[in-house]
PDB file of C-alpha atoms in Angstrom:
ATOM      1  CA  UNK S   1     -11.944  -2.112 -60.296  1.00  0.00           C
ATOM      2  CA  UNK S   2     -15.011  -0.152 -59.688  1.00  0.00           C
ATOM      3  CA  UNK S   3     -12.549   2.695 -59.937  1.00  0.00           C
ATOM      4  CA  UNK S   4     -12.711   1.429 -63.407  1.00  0.00           C
ATOM      5  CA  UNK S   5     -15.409   3.986 -63.471  1.00  0.00           C
ATOM      6  CA  UNK S   6     -12.679   6.397 -62.656  1.00  0.00           C
ATOM      7  CA  UNK S   7     -13.827   8.734 -65.391  1.00  0.00           C
ATOM      8  CA  UNK S   8     -17.251   9.082 -63.770  1.00  0.00           C
ATOM      9  CA  UNK S   9     -17.858  10.658 -60.375  1.00  0.00           C
ATOM     10  CA  UNK S  10     -21.164  10.244 -58.595  1.00  0.00           C
ATOM     11  CA  UNK S  11     -20.966  12.378 -55.414  1.00  0.00           C
ATOM     12  CA  UNK S  12     -24.726  12.548 -55.069  1.00  0.00           C
ATOM     13  CA  UNK S  13     -27.535  13.586 -57.366  1.00  0.00           C
ATOM     14  CA  UNK S  14     -25.204  15.443 -59.726  1.00  0.00           C
ATOM     15  CA  UNK S  15     -23.029  13.515 -62.165  1.00  0.00           C
ATOM     16  CA  UNK S  16     -19.905  14.912 -63.784  1.00  0.00           C
ATOM     17  CA  UNK S  17     -17.570  13.330 -66.258  1.00  0.00           C
ATOM     18  CA  UNK S  18     -13.841  13.872 -66.194  1.00  0.00           C
ATOM     19  CA  UNK S  19     -11.513  13.504 -69.115  1.00  0.00           C
ATOM     20  CA  UNK S  20     -10.068  10.030 -69.563  1.00  0.00           C
ATOM     21  CA  UNK S  21      -6.309  10.496 -69.611  1.00  0.00           C
ATOM     22  CA  UNK S  22      -3.175   8.423 -69.345  1.00  0.00           C
ATOM     23  CA  UNK S  23      -2.822   9.223 -65.635  1.00  0.00           C
ATOM     24  CA  UNK S  24      -6.261   7.730 -64.933  1.00  0.00           C
ATOM     25  CA  UNK S  25      -5.477   4.673 -67.038  1.00  0.00           C
ATOM     26  CA  UNK S  26      -2.284   4.242 -65.015  1.00  0.00           C
ATOM     27  CA  UNK S  27      -4.300   4.289 -61.792  1.00  0.00           C
ATOM     28  CA  UNK S  28      -6.274   1.251 -62.917  1.00  0.00           C
ATOM     29  CA  UNK S  29      -3.118  -0.652 -63.830  1.00  0.00           C
ATOM     30  CA  UNK S  30      -1.351   0.337 -60.584  1.00  0.00           C
ATOM     31  CA  UNK S  31      -4.256  -0.669 -58.334  1.00  0.00           C
ATOM     32  CA  UNK S  32      -4.695  -3.965 -60.191  1.00  0.00           C
ATOM     33  CA  UNK S  33      -1.001  -4.730 -59.729  1.00  0.00           C
ATOM     34  CA  UNK S  34      -1.253  -3.925 -56.022  1.00  0.00           C
ATOM     35  CA  UNK S  35      -4.373  -6.067 -55.620  1.00  0.00           C
ATOM     36  CA  UNK S  36      -2.964  -9.165 -57.296  1.00  0.00           C
ATOM     37  CA  UNK S  37       0.496  -8.912 -55.683  1.00  0.00           C
ATOM     38  CA  UNK S  38      -0.875  -8.693 -52.138  1.00  0.00           C
ATOM     39  CA  UNK S  39      -3.878 -10.897 -51.325  1.00  0.00           C
ATOM     40  CA  UNK S  40      -5.331 -11.276 -54.808  1.00  0.00           C
ATOM     41  CA  UNK S  41      -3.170 -14.089 -56.164  1.00  0.00           C
ATOM     42  CA  UNK S  42      -3.258 -16.258 -53.003  1.00  0.00           C
ATOM     43  CA  UNK S  43      -7.072 -16.042 -53.034  1.00  0.00           C
ATOM     44  CA  UNK S  44      -7.003 -16.880 -56.761  1.00  0.00           C
ATOM     45  CA  UNK S  45      -4.773 -19.923 -56.240  1.00  0.00           C
ATOM     46  CA  UNK S  46      -6.848 -21.323 -53.365  1.00  0.00           C
ATOM     47  CA  UNK S  47     -10.078 -20.707 -55.282  1.00  0.00           C
ATOM     48  CA  UNK S  48      -8.731 -22.394 -58.412  1.00  0.00           C
ATOM     49  CA  UNK S  49      -7.331 -25.339 -56.436  1.00  0.00           C
ATOM     50  CA  UNK S  50     -10.749 -26.008 -54.891  1.00  0.00           C
ATOM     51  CA  UNK S  51     -12.646 -25.481 -58.157  1.00  0.00           C
ATOM     52  CA  UNK S  52     -10.344 -27.809 -60.121  1.00  0.00           C
ATOM     53  CA  UNK S  53     -10.040 -30.447 -57.358  1.00  0.00           C
ATOM     54  CA  UNK S  54     -13.608 -30.498 -56.136  1.00  0.00           C
ATOM     55  CA  UNK S  55     -12.995 -33.398 -53.761  1.00  0.00           C
ATOM     56  CA  UNK S  56     -10.594 -31.235 -51.697  1.00  0.00           C
ATOM     57  CA  UNK S  57     -11.599 -29.353 -48.591  1.00  0.00           C
ATOM     58  CA  UNK S  58      -9.975 -26.106 -47.484  1.00  0.00           C
ATOM     59  CA  UNK S  59      -7.331 -27.790 -45.319  1.00  0.00           C
ATOM     60  CA  UNK S  60      -6.358 -30.196 -48.104  1.00  0.00           C
ATOM     61  CA  UNK S  61      -6.146 -27.342 -50.607  1.00  0.00           C
ATOM     62  CA  UNK S  62      -3.797 -25.361 -48.338  1.00  0.00           C
ATOM     63  CA  UNK S  63      -1.638 -28.444 -47.777  1.00  0.00           C
ATOM     64  CA  UNK S  64      -1.331 -29.271 -51.479  1.00  0.00           C
ATOM     65  CA  UNK S  65      -0.559 -25.695 -52.460  1.00  0.00           C
ATOM     66  CA  UNK S  66       2.115 -25.434 -49.776  1.00  0.00           C
ATOM     67  CA  UNK S  67       3.660 -28.751 -50.835  1.00  0.00           C
ATOM     68  CA  UNK S  68       4.029 -27.437 -54.385  1.00  0.00           C
ATOM     69  CA  UNK S  69       6.323 -24.606 -53.369  1.00  0.00           C
ATOM     70  CA  UNK S  70       5.891 -23.355 -49.828  1.00  0.00           C
ATOM     71  CA  UNK S  71       4.665 -19.769 -49.563  1.00  0.00           C
ATOM     72  CA  UNK S  72       5.591 -19.250 -53.228  1.00  0.00           C
ATOM     73  CA  UNK S  73       3.008 -21.907 -54.097  1.00  0.00           C
ATOM     74  CA  UNK S  74       0.284 -19.411 -53.227  1.00  0.00           C
ATOM     75  CA  UNK S  75       1.646 -17.099 -55.922  1.00  0.00           C
ATOM     76  CA  UNK S  76       1.735 -19.627 -58.774  1.00  0.00           C
ATOM     77  CA  UNK S  77       0.877 -17.992 -62.082  1.00  0.00           C
ATOM     78  CA  UNK S  78       1.477 -14.450 -60.819  1.00  0.00           C
ATOM     79  CA  UNK S  79       4.674 -13.895 -62.826  1.00  0.00           C
ATOM     80  CA  UNK S  80       4.244 -13.165 -65.645  1.00  0.00           C
ATOM     81  CA  UNK S  81       0.598 -13.969 -66.399  1.00  0.00           C
ATOM     82  CA  UNK S  82      -1.241 -12.294 -63.504  1.00  0.00           C
ATOM     83  CA  UNK S  83       1.013  -9.234 -63.791  1.00  0.00           C
ATOM     84  CA  UNK S  84       0.451  -8.973 -67.543  1.00  0.00           C
ATOM     85  CA  UNK S  85      -3.283  -9.339 -67.012  1.00  0.00           C
ATOM     86  CA  UNK S  86      -3.422  -6.874 -64.116  1.00  0.00           C
ATOM     87  CA  UNK S  87      -1.415  -4.193 -65.917  1.00  0.00           C
ATOM     88  CA  UNK S  88      -3.813  -4.174 -68.876  1.00  0.00           C
ATOM     89  CA  UNK S  89      -7.317  -5.111 -67.745  1.00  0.00           C
ATOM     90  CA  UNK S  90      -7.636  -2.198 -65.312  1.00  0.00           C
ATOM     91  CA  UNK S  91      -7.095   0.328 -68.089  1.00  0.00           C
ATOM     92  CA  UNK S  92      -9.625  -1.437 -70.326  1.00  0.00           C
ATOM     93  CA  UNK S  93     -12.217  -1.438 -67.556  1.00  0.00           C
ATOM     94  CA  UNK S  94     -11.604   2.218 -66.713  1.00  0.00           C
ATOM     95  CA  UNK S  95     -12.311   3.298 -70.268  1.00  0.00           C
ATOM     96  CA  UNK S  96     -15.154   0.938 -71.188  1.00  0.00           C
ATOM     97  CA  UNK S  97     -17.114   0.875 -67.916  1.00  0.00           C
ATOM     98  CA  UNK S  98     -16.584   4.594 -67.293  1.00  0.00           C
ATOM     99  CA  UNK S  99     -17.893   5.657 -70.695  1.00  0.00           C
ATOM    100  CA  UNK S 100     -20.845   3.248 -70.623  1.00  0.00           C
ATOM    101  CA  UNK S 101     -21.855   4.256 -67.102  1.00  0.00           C
ATOM    102  CA  UNK S 102     -21.688   7.948 -67.987  1.00  0.00           C
ATOM    103  CA  UNK S 103     -23.944   7.502 -71.032  1.00  0.00           C
ATOM    104  CA  UNK S 104     -26.321   5.337 -68.989  1.00  0.00           C
ATOM    105  CA  UNK S 105     -26.566   7.942 -66.214  1.00  0.00           C
ATOM    106  CA  UNK S 106     -27.248  10.624 -68.823  1.00  0.00           C
ATOM    107  CA  UNK S 107     -30.287   8.665 -69.962  1.00  0.00           C
ATOM    108  CA  UNK S 108     -31.842   9.136 -66.521  1.00  0.00           C
ATOM    109  CA  UNK S 109     -31.568   5.635 -65.070  1.00  0.00           C
ATOM    110  CA  UNK S 110     -30.515   4.988 -61.472  1.00  0.00           C
ATOM    111  CA  UNK S 111     -26.855   4.764 -60.356  1.00  0.00           C
ATOM    112  CA  UNK S 112     -27.423   1.059 -59.623  1.00  0.00           C
ATOM    113  CA  UNK S 113     -28.692   0.346 -63.149  1.00  0.00           C
ATOM    114  CA  UNK S 114     -25.977   2.499 -64.728  1.00  0.00           C
ATOM    115  CA  UNK S 115     -23.307   0.730 -62.688  1.00  0.00           C
ATOM    116  CA  UNK S 116     -24.761  -2.635 -63.672  1.00  0.00           C
ATOM    117  CA  UNK S 117     -24.671  -1.800 -67.385  1.00  0.00           C
ATOM    118  CA  UNK S 118     -21.230  -0.157 -67.180  1.00  0.00           C
ATOM    119  CA  UNK S 119     -19.739  -3.062 -65.267  1.00  0.00           C
ATOM    120  CA  UNK S 120     -21.152  -5.628 -67.674  1.00  0.00           C
ATOM    121  CA  UNK S 121     -19.766  -3.781 -70.690  1.00  0.00           C
ATOM    122  CA  UNK S 122     -16.398  -3.248 -69.030  1.00  0.00           C
ATOM    123  CA  UNK S 123     -16.196  -6.894 -67.999  1.00  0.00           C
ATOM    124  CA  UNK S 124     -16.872  -8.099 -71.531  1.00  0.00           C
ATOM    125  CA  UNK S 125     -14.263  -5.699 -72.912  1.00  0.00           C
ATOM    126  CA  UNK S 126     -11.711  -7.039 -70.415  1.00  0.00           C
ATOM    127  CA  UNK S 127     -12.334 -10.663 -71.265  1.00  0.00           C
ATOM    128  CA  UNK S 128     -12.037 -10.414 -75.016  1.00  0.00           C
ATOM    129  CA  UNK S 129      -9.172  -7.897 -75.207  1.00  0.00           C
ATOM    130  CA  UNK S 130      -6.704  -8.784 -72.458  1.00  0.00           C
ATOM    131  CA  UNK S 131      -7.827 -11.592 -70.155  1.00  0.00           C
ATOM    132  CA  UNK S 132      -8.429 -14.734 -72.221  1.00  0.00           C
ATOM    133  CA  UNK S 133      -4.835 -15.874 -72.670  1.00  0.00           C
ATOM    134  CA  UNK S 134      -3.579 -14.686 -69.266  1.00  0.00           C
ATOM    135  CA  UNK S 135      -6.451 -16.235 -67.311  1.00  0.00           C
ATOM    136  CA  UNK S 136      -5.952 -19.506 -69.175  1.00  0.00           C
ATOM    137  CA  UNK S 137      -2.217 -19.584 -68.438  1.00  0.00           C
ATOM    138  CA  UNK S 138      -2.750 -18.741 -64.753  1.00  0.00           C
ATOM    139  CA  UNK S 139      -5.068 -21.730 -64.485  1.00  0.00           C
ATOM    140  CA  UNK S 140      -2.571 -23.889 -66.371  1.00  0.00           C
ATOM    141  CA  UNK S 141       0.157 -22.937 -63.890  1.00  0.00           C
ATOM    142  CA  UNK S 142      -2.016 -23.799 -60.900  1.00  0.00           C
ATOM    143  CA  UNK S 143      -3.279 -27.125 -62.291  1.00  0.00           C
ATOM    144  CA  UNK S 144      -0.502 -28.422 -64.572  1.00  0.00           C
ATOM    145  CA  UNK S 145       1.829 -29.836 -61.896  1.00  0.00           C
ATOM    146  CA  UNK S 146       0.178 -33.270 -62.043  1.00  0.00           C
ATOM    147  CA  UNK S 147       0.242 -33.404 -65.835  1.00  0.00           C
ATOM    148  CA  UNK S 148       3.483 -31.867 -67.113  1.00  0.00           C
ATOM    149  CA  UNK S 149       5.642 -31.408 -64.031  1.00  0.00           C
ATOM    150  CA  UNK S 150       7.032 -28.227 -62.509  1.00  0.00           C
ATOM    151  CA  UNK S 151      10.382 -28.443 -64.344  1.00  0.00           C
ATOM    152  CA  UNK S 152       8.871 -27.202 -67.623  1.00  0.00           C
ATOM    153  CA  UNK S 153       8.919 -23.406 -67.921  1.00  0.00           C
ATOM    154  CA  UNK S 154       5.650 -21.547 -68.213  1.00  0.00           C
ATOM    155  CA  UNK S 155       6.656 -20.149 -71.612  1.00  0.00           C
ATOM    156  CA  UNK S 156       7.468 -23.648 -72.888  1.00  0.00           C
ATOM    157  CA  UNK S 157       4.023 -24.819 -71.794  1.00  0.00           C
ATOM    158  CA  UNK S 158       2.382 -21.840 -73.545  1.00  0.00           C
ATOM    159  CA  UNK S 159       4.399 -22.519 -76.700  1.00  0.00           C
ATOM    160  CA  UNK S 160       3.471 -26.207 -76.704  1.00  0.00           C
ATOM    161  CA  UNK S 161      -0.229 -25.455 -76.290  1.00  0.00           C
ATOM    162  CA  UNK S 162      -0.055 -22.901 -79.114  1.00  0.00           C
ATOM    163  CA  UNK S 163       1.717 -25.357 -81.459  1.00  0.00           C
ATOM    164  CA  UNK S 164      -0.789 -28.072 -80.658  1.00  0.00           C
ATOM    165  CA  UNK S 165      -4.038 -26.108 -80.588  1.00  0.00           C
ATOM    166  CA  UNK S 166      -3.339 -22.658 -82.036  1.00  0.00           C
ATOM    167  CA  UNK S 167      -5.007 -19.395 -80.968  1.00  0.00           C
ATOM    168  CA  UNK S 168      -8.124 -21.226 -79.797  1.00  0.00           C
ATOM    169  CA  UNK S 169      -6.017 -23.442 -77.566  1.00  0.00           C
ATOM    170  CA  UNK S 170      -4.375 -20.613 -75.644  1.00  0.00           C
ATOM    171  CA  UNK S 171      -7.716 -18.825 -75.325  1.00  0.00           C
ATOM    172  CA  UNK S 172      -9.571 -21.930 -74.166  1.00  0.00           C
ATOM    173  CA  UNK S 173     -12.479 -20.997 -71.926  1.00  0.00           C
ATOM    174  CA  UNK S 174     -12.505 -17.336 -73.023  1.00  0.00           C
ATOM    175  CA  UNK S 175     -16.305 -17.365 -73.442  1.00  0.00           C
ATOM    176  CA  UNK S 176     -16.663 -18.585 -69.867  1.00  0.00           C
ATOM    177  CA  UNK S 177     -14.241 -15.834 -68.798  1.00  0.00           C
ATOM    178  CA  UNK S 178     -16.424 -13.304 -70.637  1.00  0.00           C
ATOM    179  CA  UNK S 179     -19.592 -14.518 -68.892  1.00  0.00           C
ATOM    180  CA  UNK S 180     -17.764 -14.407 -65.556  1.00  0.00           C
ATOM    181  CA  UNK S 181     -16.373 -10.896 -66.074  1.00  0.00           C
ATOM    182  CA  UNK S 182     -19.667  -9.570 -67.397  1.00  0.00           C
ATOM    183  CA  UNK S 183     -21.581 -10.845 -64.368  1.00  0.00           C
ATOM    184  CA  UNK S 184     -18.683 -10.095 -61.971  1.00  0.00           C
ATOM    185  CA  UNK S 185     -18.318  -6.431 -62.749  1.00  0.00           C
ATOM    186  CA  UNK S 186     -21.945  -5.831 -63.535  1.00  0.00           C
ATOM    187  CA  UNK S 187     -22.893  -6.964 -60.039  1.00  0.00           C
ATOM    188  CA  UNK S 188     -19.796  -5.576 -58.283  1.00  0.00           C
ATOM    189  CA  UNK S 189     -20.164  -2.124 -59.763  1.00  0.00           C
ATOM    190  CA  UNK S 190     -23.957  -2.107 -59.614  1.00  0.00           C
ATOM    191  CA  UNK S 191     -24.160  -3.392 -56.043  1.00  0.00           C
ATOM    192  CA  UNK S 192     -21.388  -1.041 -54.920  1.00  0.00           C
ATOM    193  CA  UNK S 193     -23.333   1.916 -56.349  1.00  0.00           C
ATOM    194  CA  UNK S 194     -26.496   0.648 -54.663  1.00  0.00           C
ATOM    195  CA  UNK S 195     -24.621   0.362 -51.361  1.00  0.00           C
ATOM    196  CA  UNK S 196     -23.288   3.900 -51.797  1.00  0.00           C
ATOM    197  CA  UNK S 197     -26.781   5.243 -52.383  1.00  0.00           C
ATOM    198  CA  UNK S 198     -28.088   3.337 -49.346  1.00  0.00           C
ATOM    199  CA  UNK S 199     -25.340   4.792 -47.145  1.00  0.00           C
ATOM    200  CA  UNK S 200     -26.229   8.308 -48.333  1.00  0.00           C
ATOM    201  CA  UNK S 201     -29.899   7.764 -47.530  1.00  0.00           C
ATOM    202  CA  UNK S 202     -29.039   6.465 -44.050  1.00  0.00           C
ATOM    203  CA  UNK S 203     -27.126   9.682 -43.383  1.00  0.00           C
ATOM    204  CA  UNK S 204     -30.281  11.746 -43.702  1.00  0.00           C
ATOM    205  CA  UNK S 205     -31.275  14.501 -46.162  1.00  0.00           C
ATOM    206  CA  UNK S 206     -28.914  17.096 -44.677  1.00  0.00           C
ATOM    207  CA  UNK S 207     -25.718  15.227 -45.629  1.00  0.00           C
ATOM    208  CA  UNK S 208     -26.878  12.835 -48.363  1.00  0.00           C
ATOM    209  CA  UNK S 209     -25.379  15.045 -51.071  1.00  0.00           C
ATOM    210  CA  UNK S 210     -21.860  14.916 -49.618  1.00  0.00           C
ATOM    211  CA  UNK S 211     -19.197  12.542 -51.019  1.00  0.00           C
ATOM    212  CA  UNK S 212     -18.655   9.301 -49.137  1.00  0.00           C
ATOM    213  CA  UNK S 213     -15.861   9.124 -46.579  1.00  0.00           C
ATOM    214  CA  UNK S 214     -13.021   6.674 -47.077  1.00  0.00           C
ATOM    215  CA  UNK S 215     -14.513   4.140 -44.668  1.00  0.00           C
ATOM    216  CA  UNK S 216     -17.967   4.471 -46.228  1.00  0.00           C
ATOM    217  CA  UNK S 217     -16.439   3.852 -49.650  1.00  0.00           C
ATOM    218  CA  UNK S 218     -14.614   0.769 -48.334  1.00  0.00           C
ATOM    219  CA  UNK S 219     -17.825  -0.553 -46.774  1.00  0.00           C
ATOM    220  CA  UNK S 220     -19.802  -0.063 -50.000  1.00  0.00           C
ATOM    221  CA  UNK S 221     -17.056  -1.732 -52.031  1.00  0.00           C
ATOM    222  CA  UNK S 222     -16.846  -4.698 -49.662  1.00  0.00           C
ATOM    223  CA  UNK S 223     -20.628  -5.191 -49.852  1.00  0.00           C
ATOM    224  CA  UNK S 224     -20.606  -5.031 -53.650  1.00  0.00           C
ATOM    225  CA  UNK S 225     -17.644  -7.393 -53.959  1.00  0.00           C
ATOM    226  CA  UNK S 226     -18.850  -9.901 -51.402  1.00  0.00           C
ATOM    227  CA  UNK S 227     -22.406 -10.196 -52.725  1.00  0.00           C
ATOM    228  CA  UNK S 228     -21.113 -10.794 -56.247  1.00  0.00           C
ATOM    229  CA  UNK S 229     -20.185 -14.362 -55.304  1.00  0.00           C
ATOM    230  CA  UNK S 230     -23.608 -15.459 -56.636  1.00  0.00           C
ATOM    231  CA  UNK S 231     -22.012 -16.386 -60.000  1.00  0.00           C
ATOM    232  CA  UNK S 232     -19.587 -18.958 -58.558  1.00  0.00           C
ATOM    233  CA  UNK S 233     -20.984 -21.754 -60.818  1.00  0.00           C
ATOM    234  CA  UNK S 234     -19.727 -19.790 -63.845  1.00  0.00           C
ATOM    235  CA  UNK S 235     -16.274 -19.557 -62.272  1.00  0.00           C
ATOM    236  CA  UNK S 236     -16.132 -23.308 -61.544  1.00  0.00           C
ATOM    237  CA  UNK S 237     -17.072 -24.016 -65.176  1.00  0.00           C
ATOM    238  CA  UNK S 238     -14.348 -21.611 -66.357  1.00  0.00           C
ATOM    239  CA  UNK S 239     -11.701 -23.302 -64.193  1.00  0.00           C
ATOM    240  CA  UNK S 240     -12.732 -26.784 -65.334  1.00  0.00           C
ATOM    241  CA  UNK S 241     -12.573 -25.756 -68.998  1.00  0.00           C
ATOM    242  CA  UNK S 242      -9.039 -24.409 -68.550  1.00  0.00           C
ATOM    243  CA  UNK S 243      -7.757 -27.051 -66.120  1.00  0.00           C
ATOM    244  CA  UNK S 244      -4.844 -29.291 -67.138  1.00  0.00           C
ATOM    245  CA  UNK S 245      -5.877 -32.115 -64.820  1.00  0.00           C
ATOM    246  CA  UNK S 246      -6.664 -35.382 -66.608  1.00  0.00           C
ATOM    247  CA  UNK S 247      -9.642 -37.386 -65.357  1.00  0.00           C
ATOM    248  CA  UNK S 248     -11.213 -40.528 -66.815  1.00  0.00           C
ATOM    249  CA  UNK S 249     -14.424 -39.672 -68.678  1.00  0.00           C
ATOM    250  CA  UNK S 250     -13.713 -35.939 -68.825  1.00  0.00           C
ATOM    251  CA  UNK S 251     -14.735 -34.481 -72.225  1.00  0.00           C
ATOM    252  CA  UNK S 252     -11.711 -33.723 -74.437  1.00  0.00           C
ATOM    253  CA  UNK S 253     -13.259 -30.700 -76.136  1.00  0.00           C
ATOM    254  CA  UNK S 254     -15.186 -28.760 -73.564  1.00  0.00           C
ATOM    255  CA  UNK S 255     -17.936 -26.240 -74.126  1.00  0.00           C
ATOM    256  CA  UNK S 256     -19.764 -24.380 -71.377  1.00  0.00           C
ATOM    257  CA  UNK S 257     -22.694 -26.806 -71.761  1.00  0.00           C
ATOM    258  CA  UNK S 258     -20.837 -30.141 -71.650  1.00  0.00           C
ATOM    259  CA  UNK S 259     -18.536 -28.825 -68.927  1.00  0.00           C
ATOM    260  CA  UNK S 260     -21.564 -28.002 -66.770  1.00  0.00           C
ATOM    261  CA  UNK S 261     -22.929 -31.506 -67.379  1.00  0.00           C
ATOM    262  CA  UNK S 262     -19.573 -33.039 -66.402  1.00  0.00           C
ATOM    263  CA  UNK S 263     -19.447 -31.108 -63.119  1.00  0.00           C
ATOM    264  CA  UNK S 264     -23.050 -32.076 -62.334  1.00  0.00           C
ATOM    265  CA  UNK S 265     -22.403 -35.763 -63.088  1.00  0.00           C
ATOM    266  CA  UNK S 266     -19.238 -35.944 -60.989  1.00  0.00           C
ATOM    267  CA  UNK S 267     -19.984 -33.611 -58.084  1.00  0.00           C
ATOM    268  CA  UNK S 268     -23.647 -32.660 -58.179  1.00  0.00           C
ATOM    269  CA  UNK S 269     -24.916 -29.226 -57.193  1.00  0.00           C
ATOM    270  CA  UNK S 270     -22.233 -28.664 -54.539  1.00  0.00           C
ATOM    271  CA  UNK S 271     -19.548 -28.989 -57.211  1.00  0.00           C
ATOM    272  CA  UNK S 272     -20.624 -25.655 -58.698  1.00  0.00           C
ATOM    273  CA  UNK S 273     -19.853 -23.895 -55.415  1.00  0.00           C
ATOM    274  CA  UNK S 274     -16.366 -25.227 -54.715  1.00  0.00           C
ATOM    275  CA  UNK S 275     -13.987 -22.350 -53.933  1.00  0.00           C
ATOM    276  CA  UNK S 276     -16.762 -20.006 -52.803  1.00  0.00           C
ATOM    277  CA  UNK S 277     -15.056 -18.977 -49.546  1.00  0.00           C
ATOM    278  CA  UNK S 278     -11.728 -17.799 -51.049  1.00  0.00           C
ATOM    279  CA  UNK S 279     -13.626 -16.189 -53.923  1.00  0.00           C
ATOM    280  CA  UNK S 280     -15.723 -14.252 -51.401  1.00  0.00           C
ATOM    281  CA  UNK S 281     -12.497 -12.869 -49.962  1.00  0.00           C
ATOM    282  CA  UNK S 282     -11.092 -12.230 -53.434  1.00  0.00           C
ATOM    283  CA  UNK S 283     -14.217 -10.346 -54.541  1.00  0.00           C
ATOM    284  CA  UNK S 284     -14.150  -8.105 -51.478  1.00  0.00           C
ATOM    285  CA  UNK S 285     -10.413  -7.418 -51.782  1.00  0.00           C
ATOM    286  CA  UNK S 286     -10.556  -6.680 -55.520  1.00  0.00           C
ATOM    287  CA  UNK S 287     -13.496  -4.326 -55.163  1.00  0.00           C
ATOM    288  CA  UNK S 288     -12.038  -2.516 -52.131  1.00  0.00           C
ATOM    289  CA  UNK S 289      -8.747  -1.988 -53.978  1.00  0.00           C
ATOM    290  CA  UNK S 290     -10.323  -0.892 -57.215  1.00  0.00           C
ATOM    291  CA  UNK S 291     -13.140   1.232 -55.797  1.00  0.00           C
ATOM    292  CA  UNK S 292     -12.002   2.748 -52.521  1.00  0.00           C
ATOM    293  CA  UNK S 293      -8.254   2.634 -53.151  1.00  0.00           C
ATOM    294  CA  UNK S 294      -8.554   3.476 -56.818  1.00  0.00           C
ATOM    295  CA  UNK S 295     -10.829   6.466 -56.298  1.00  0.00           C
ATOM    296  CA  UNK S 296      -8.472   7.867 -53.656  1.00  0.00           C
ATOM    297  CA  UNK S 297      -5.402   7.433 -55.875  1.00  0.00           C
ATOM    298  CA  UNK S 298      -7.255   8.854 -58.892  1.00  0.00           C
ATOM    299  CA  UNK S 299      -8.205  11.943 -56.900  1.00  0.00           C
ATOM    300  CA  UNK S 300      -4.605  12.441 -55.761  1.00  0.00           C
ATOM    301  CA  UNK S 301      -3.207  12.039 -59.270  1.00  0.00           C
ATOM    302  CA  UNK S 302      -5.817  14.295 -60.886  1.00  0.00           C
ATOM    303  CA  UNK S 303      -5.285  17.036 -58.301  1.00  0.00           C
ATOM    304  CA  UNK S 304      -1.544  16.853 -58.799  1.00  0.00           C
ATOM    305  CA  UNK S 305      -1.833  17.068 -62.587  1.00  0.00           C
ATOM    306  CA  UNK S 306      -4.360  19.891 -62.311  1.00  0.00           C
ATOM    307  CA  UNK S 307      -1.693  22.091 -60.734  1.00  0.00           C
ATOM    308  CA  UNK S 308       0.497  21.889 -63.839  1.00  0.00           C
TER     309      UNK S 308
END
């Protein structure tokens, strides 16, 4: 999603802004769909399984997921919720993060700081416009099997939650999603830009102004995505708030604060880091797809449209 800054190109010292158009918005949606349909959703399912069932280890998580539906178990919640989310949040991030980063760069701050601010703004925009309901329902699909049974359709579950709890019910945990997305994309975009600048400096002054190669872009994206795992406690809180698992003593109405207390009381400090390994992989894969892959596809599309 760092291509989310598709409207802003930073080849070196100079910064130019390209027009935000429907083709560029489509790039964000297309790359998000590719990311989630390949490795993204399996990483998401494993991460959520571990965060919601904090007593599980990696082997147990794989076994339980496979028992729920074989290979298809690793894609629980993808259709329709992850697809709906992926096809919309990329476009939101492209517009919001791109515009914010461009304005920030114009003020004279560093690419790292501009990326940090742009990513934070784009992440918040994602959470409150397109992600709340979809993220909640993905988590419901991954955790509801013990509570409601797999025979109930996902739409029936969504309808029941809406009838029982209204708009707030189907957006449960949206504030935690917002904190996660804000810190996710602030650090992913900022750290990716910092990695890009570091790679340019390592090249030497003669070639530092040249655009990054494909492999350099992938490396910078992987660094930015991988290092962004620092906010895993926020993700565990988000999963717990949206989980459908029923546990004795678990607060009925969860806030970020009482959810954090519940995790601490039941699992201690290590509970906040359950699911870190699959999330590390997810962060790298998302950022590689949305930065390296997205920038390449954006360039192809823009060049093609420029000829007409």
